[in-house]
């Protein structure tokens, strides 16, 4: 009974969370709701899982749940991986935009020239502020992105 | 026929912690009329200051994104500045500035949009044995994936025409971009040509170069990339 109570509590929590998240990603929320409902059902009627397992050709209900769990974990992993990847691309774009807004150029000619530090200061050449906006507009990000 | 106007050529140098080598590279490049843009990938050392002092255009990534991302930033910037030809040139001193005109001439002569350096096309290439095996494996793999007929797929010295450079949509931030560039060259259907170049193997460039472990990461990256297509 203790295990059943704990599992029920956890699964109910997941059910509530999934329901609350339904606006953000309906598909994930729906699947989570379905999974937690199925979980609750099997927690209270363990013999039912064995019947379902036999129906699809798996020996025990525990095995069925184990296999399902592995599959779900893999899907979640892939989903997270894709999300991370998208985030990485967004960060890359952001960083590139910042970089292109702060290009440090040599002289106006564009040829390689030695930049003399201003008299009395050892500051590196200042960012070419006059070009910040034009650089941002001419940035390749918008044009290159698919 | 002479090669393209030097002033229409932009040399893109991705650089990450290259303070010891980039000075030499940039002073070699400063003897030419090429525009030089250094993309500093958030180095912790003086790479950016040295490049600025030596008069290159310097773009600094605020965070470290990887060589592929640095190349994309630099190529995109050069295109936005009206570059007619773009050369990618490693900042660690492994390439020779003298090879650049040969790549550009090759673009002109064979009416190609991509000229790719190959260290294995020189008559007697001096490539350390470990590096040679690693590169051969990488080349086999990339050739199998892209169908391009190349002898060296991981040479950082390349030249593109404006049209060629415009086909790139690089998404691989890290080292897998070498294969990604080739994949996009293959898909563009534009003409490419391989040009023999010399790589200087010094203890410094060897230490900075790719290791077997990196190759495994490149493979993983590329397989992951397949998942998104």
PDB file of C-alpha atoms in Angstrom, chain A:
ATOM      1  CA  UNK A   1       0.000   0.000   0.000  1.00  0.00           C
ATOM      2  CA  UNK A   2       2.872   2.362   0.796  1.00  0.00           C
ATOM      3  CA  UNK A   3       4.346   2.004  -2.686  1.00  0.00           C
ATOM      4  CA  UNK A   4       0.944   2.507  -4.243  1.00  0.00           C
ATOM      5  CA  UNK A   5       0.366   5.657  -2.206  1.00  0.00           C
ATOM      6  CA  UNK A   6       3.762   7.148  -3.115  1.00  0.00           C
ATOM      7  CA  UNK A   7       3.396   6.274  -6.790  1.00  0.00           C
ATOM      8  CA  UNK A   8      -0.101   7.712  -6.854  1.00  0.00           C
ATOM      9  CA  UNK A   9       1.144  10.919  -5.302  1.00  0.00           C
ATOM     10  CA  UNK A  10       3.985  11.266  -7.816  1.00  0.00           C
ATOM     11  CA  UNK A  11       1.766  10.421 -10.776  1.00  0.00           C
ATOM     12  CA  UNK A  12      -0.937  12.831  -9.619  1.00  0.00           C
ATOM     13  CA  UNK A  13       1.684  15.556  -9.356  1.00  0.00           C
ATOM     14  CA  UNK A  14       2.773  14.808 -12.893  1.00  0.00           C
ATOM     15  CA  UNK A  15      -0.855  14.848 -14.034  1.00  0.00           C
ATOM     16  CA  UNK A  16      -1.425  18.286 -12.552  1.00  0.00           C
ATOM     17  CA  UNK A  17       1.837  19.618 -13.983  1.00  0.00           C
ATOM     18  CA  UNK A  18       1.055  18.227 -17.453  1.00  0.00           C
ATOM     19  CA  UNK A  19      -2.428  19.743 -17.349  1.00  0.00           C
ATOM     20  CA  UNK A  20      -1.017  23.112 -16.313  1.00  0.00           C
ATOM     21  CA  UNK A  21       1.468  22.983 -19.186  1.00  0.00           C
ATOM     22  CA  UNK A  22      -1.118  22.180 -21.843  1.00  0.00           C
ATOM     23  CA  UNK A  23      -1.095  25.687 -23.296  1.00  0.00           C
ATOM     24  CA  UNK A  24       2.658  25.721 -23.867  1.00  0.00           C
ATOM     25  CA  UNK A  25       2.991  22.420 -25.667  1.00  0.00           C
ATOM     26  CA  UNK A  26      -0.322  20.627 -26.160  1.00  0.00           C
ATOM     27  CA  UNK A  27       1.198  17.460 -27.648  1.00  0.00           C
ATOM     28  CA  UNK A  28       3.627  16.908 -24.772  1.00  0.00           C
ATOM     29  CA  UNK A  29       0.935  17.746 -22.228  1.00  0.00           C
ATOM     30  CA  UNK A  30      -1.495  15.302 -23.792  1.00  0.00           C
ATOM     31  CA  UNK A  31       1.064  12.502 -23.825  1.00  0.00           C
ATOM     32  CA  UNK A  32       2.061  13.217 -20.230  1.00  0.00           C
ATOM     33  CA  UNK A  33      -1.549  13.205 -19.109  1.00  0.00           C
ATOM     34  CA  UNK A  34      -2.139   9.913 -20.898  1.00  0.00           C
ATOM     35  CA  UNK A  35       1.018   8.408 -19.400  1.00  0.00           C
ATOM     36  CA  UNK A  36       0.168   9.479 -15.859  1.00  0.00           C
ATOM     37  CA  UNK A  37      -3.423   8.253 -16.138  1.00  0.00           C
ATOM     38  CA  UNK A  38      -2.210   4.900 -17.452  1.00  0.00           C
ATOM     39  CA  UNK A  39       0.358   4.817 -14.659  1.00  0.00           C
ATOM     40  CA  UNK A  40      -2.290   5.501 -11.999  1.00  0.00           C
ATOM     41  CA  UNK A  41      -4.493   2.800 -13.445  1.00  0.00           C
ATOM     42  CA  UNK A  42      -1.719   0.194 -13.438  1.00  0.00           C
ATOM     43  CA  UNK A  43      -0.614   1.147  -9.930  1.00  0.00           C
ATOM     44  CA  UNK A  44      -4.036   0.292  -8.575  1.00  0.00           C
ATOM     45  CA  UNK A  45      -4.795  -2.619 -10.931  1.00  0.00           C
ATOM     46  CA  UNK A  46      -1.386  -4.285 -11.503  1.00  0.00           C
ATOM     47  CA  UNK A  47      -2.929  -7.429 -12.966  1.00  0.00           C
ATOM     48  CA  UNK A  48      -4.387  -5.331 -15.783  1.00  0.00           C
ATOM     49  CA  UNK A  49      -0.913  -4.455 -17.037  1.00  0.00           C
ATOM     50  CA  UNK A  50      -0.112  -8.137 -17.408  1.00  0.00           C
ATOM     51  CA  UNK A  51      -3.264  -8.634 -19.462  1.00  0.00           C
ATOM     52  CA  UNK A  52      -2.314  -5.767 -21.762  1.00  0.00           C
ATOM     53  CA  UNK A  53       1.238  -7.131 -21.984  1.00  0.00           C
ATOM     54  CA  UNK A  54       0.005 -10.577 -22.989  1.00  0.00           C
ATOM     55  CA  UNK A  55      -2.225  -8.943 -25.555  1.00  0.00           C
ATOM     56  CA  UNK A  56       0.804  -7.453 -27.344  1.00  0.00           C
ATOM     57  CA  UNK A  57       2.999 -10.520 -26.815  1.00  0.00           C
ATOM     58  CA  UNK A  58       5.079  -9.515 -23.789  1.00  0.00           C
ATOM     59  CA  UNK A  59       5.310 -11.926 -20.873  1.00  0.00           C
ATOM     60  CA  UNK A  60       4.774  -9.694 -17.832  1.00  0.00           C
ATOM     61  CA  UNK A  61       3.149  -6.340 -17.186  1.00  0.00           C
ATOM     62  CA  UNK A  62       6.338  -5.119 -15.485  1.00  0.00           C
ATOM     63  CA  UNK A  63       8.277  -5.783 -18.677  1.00  0.00           C
ATOM     64  CA  UNK A  64       5.713  -3.889 -20.735  1.00  0.00           C
ATOM     65  CA  UNK A  65       6.054  -0.868 -18.477  1.00  0.00           C
ATOM     66  CA  UNK A  66       9.855  -1.129 -18.537  1.00  0.00           C
ATOM     67  CA  UNK A  67       9.897  -1.161 -22.363  1.00  0.00           C
ATOM     68  CA  UNK A  68       7.475   1.741 -22.565  1.00  0.00           C
ATOM     69  CA  UNK A  69       9.565   3.660 -20.077  1.00  0.00           C
ATOM     70  CA  UNK A  70      12.730   3.154 -22.134  1.00  0.00           C
ATOM     71  CA  UNK A  71      10.929   4.378 -25.256  1.00  0.00           C
ATOM     72  CA  UNK A  72       9.502   7.416 -23.509  1.00  0.00           C
ATOM     73  CA  UNK A  73      12.904   8.276 -22.032  1.00  0.00           C
ATOM     74  CA  UNK A  74      14.514   8.158 -25.457  1.00  0.00           C
ATOM     75  CA  UNK A  75      11.844  10.408 -26.922  1.00  0.00           C
ATOM     76  CA  UNK A  76      12.276  12.864 -24.067  1.00  0.00           C
ATOM     77  CA  UNK A  77      16.060  12.761 -24.588  1.00  0.00           C
ATOM     78  CA  UNK A  78      15.709  13.506 -28.276  1.00  0.00           C
ATOM     79  CA  UNK A  79      13.277  16.310 -27.568  1.00  0.00           C
ATOM     80  CA  UNK A  80      15.660  17.883 -25.065  1.00  0.00           C
ATOM     81  CA  UNK A  81      18.527  17.497 -27.509  1.00  0.00           C
ATOM     82  CA  UNK A  82      16.583  19.303 -30.210  1.00  0.00           C
ATOM     83  CA  UNK A  83      15.633  22.061 -27.798  1.00  0.00           C
ATOM     84  CA  UNK A  84      19.244  22.500 -26.710  1.00  0.00           C
ATOM     85  CA  UNK A  85      20.285  22.649 -30.307  1.00  0.00           C
ATOM     86  CA  UNK A  86      17.739  25.356 -31.079  1.00  0.00           C
ATOM     87  CA  UNK A  87      18.890  27.301 -28.041  1.00  0.00           C
ATOM     88  CA  UNK A  88      22.481  27.007 -29.185  1.00  0.00           C
ATOM     89  CA  UNK A  89      21.526  28.426 -32.544  1.00  0.00           C
ATOM     90  CA  UNK A  90      19.703  31.309 -30.922  1.00  0.00           C
ATOM     91  CA  UNK A  91      22.667  32.061 -28.686  1.00  0.00           C
ATOM     92  CA  UNK A  92      24.944  31.908 -31.720  1.00  0.00           C
ATOM     93  CA  UNK A  93      22.784  34.418 -33.554  1.00  0.00           C
ATOM     94  CA  UNK A  94      22.675  36.684 -30.554  1.00  0.00           C
ATOM     95  CA  UNK A  95      26.436  36.519 -30.041  1.00  0.00           C
ATOM     96  CA  UNK A  96      27.044  37.124 -33.735  1.00  0.00           C
ATOM     97  CA  UNK A  97      24.780  40.154 -33.759  1.00  0.00           C
ATOM     98  CA  UNK A  98      26.641  41.598 -30.788  1.00  0.00           C
ATOM     99  CA  UNK A  99      29.978  40.849 -32.448  1.00  0.00           C
ATOM    100  CA  UNK A 100      28.959  42.481 -35.731  1.00  0.00           C
ATOM    101  CA  UNK A 101      27.697  45.560 -33.930  1.00  0.00           C
ATOM    102  CA  UNK A 102      31.139  46.077 -32.425  1.00  0.00           C
ATOM    103  CA  UNK A 103      33.524  45.573 -35.310  1.00  0.00           C
ATOM    104  CA  UNK A 104      36.874  47.234 -34.734  1.00  0.00           C
ATOM    105  CA  UNK A 105      38.213  48.475 -38.041  1.00  0.00           C
ATOM    106  CA  UNK A 106      41.541  49.819 -39.150  1.00  0.00           C
ATOM    107  CA  UNK A 107      41.656  53.097 -41.103  1.00  0.00           C
ATOM    108  CA  UNK A 108      38.901  54.216 -43.435  1.00  0.00           C
ATOM    109  CA  UNK A 109      40.768  52.931 -46.471  1.00  0.00           C
ATOM    110  CA  UNK A 110      40.233  49.409 -45.310  1.00  0.00           C
ATOM    111  CA  UNK A 111      43.844  48.590 -46.109  1.00  0.00           C
ATOM    112  CA  UNK A 112      46.056  47.245 -43.367  1.00  0.00           C
ATOM    113  CA  UNK A 113      47.492  50.186 -41.488  1.00  0.00           C
ATOM    114  CA  UNK A 114      49.033  50.498 -38.083  1.00  0.00           C
ATOM    115  CA  UNK A 115      46.632  52.184 -35.729  1.00  0.00           C
ATOM    116  CA  UNK A 116      48.492  54.773 -33.646  1.00  0.00           C
ATOM    117  CA  UNK A 117      47.266  55.024 -30.086  1.00  0.00           C
ATOM    118  CA  UNK A 118      45.996  58.502 -29.315  1.00  0.00           C
ATOM    119  CA  UNK A 119      48.510  60.773 -27.650  1.00  0.00           C
ATOM    120  CA  UNK A 120      48.565  60.359 -23.908  1.00  0.00           C
ATOM    121  CA  UNK A 121      46.376  57.274 -23.846  1.00  0.00           C
ATOM    122  CA  UNK A 122      47.144  53.613 -24.208  1.00  0.00           C
ATOM    123  CA  UNK A 123      43.569  52.694 -25.081  1.00  0.00           C
ATOM    124  CA  UNK A 124      43.100  50.324 -27.984  1.00  0.00           C
ATOM    125  CA  UNK A 125      41.370  51.896 -31.011  1.00  0.00           C
ATOM    126  CA  UNK A 126      37.800  52.726 -30.199  1.00  0.00           C
ATOM    127  CA  UNK A 127      34.888  50.880 -31.677  1.00  0.00           C
ATOM    128  CA  UNK A 128      33.826  52.481 -34.910  1.00  0.00           C
ATOM    129  CA  UNK A 129      30.582  53.825 -33.525  1.00  0.00           C
ATOM    130  CA  UNK A 130      29.476  55.469 -36.760  1.00  0.00           C
ATOM    131  CA  UNK A 131      29.127  52.096 -38.348  1.00  0.00           C
ATOM    132  CA  UNK A 132      27.344  50.202 -35.646  1.00  0.00           C
ATOM    133  CA  UNK A 133      23.888  50.649 -37.030  1.00  0.00           C
ATOM    134  CA  UNK A 134      24.837  50.044 -40.631  1.00  0.00           C
ATOM    135  CA  UNK A 135      26.718  46.904 -39.643  1.00  0.00           C
ATOM    136  CA  UNK A 136      23.764  45.625 -37.707  1.00  0.00           C
ATOM    137  CA  UNK A 137      21.538  46.132 -40.691  1.00  0.00           C
ATOM    138  CA  UNK A 138      24.003  44.639 -43.126  1.00  0.00           C
ATOM    139  CA  UNK A 139      24.592  41.698 -40.839  1.00  0.00           C
ATOM    140  CA  UNK A 140      24.483  38.393 -42.672  1.00  0.00           C
ATOM    141  CA  UNK A 141      22.368  36.738 -40.029  1.00  0.00           C
ATOM    142  CA  UNK A 142      19.037  37.804 -41.358  1.00  0.00           C
ATOM    143  CA  UNK A 143      19.919  37.013 -44.935  1.00  0.00           C
ATOM    144  CA  UNK A 144      21.696  33.737 -44.250  1.00  0.00           C
ATOM    145  CA  UNK A 145      19.148  32.222 -41.969  1.00  0.00           C
ATOM    146  CA  UNK A 146      16.903  29.602 -43.472  1.00  0.00           C
TER     147      UNK A 146
END
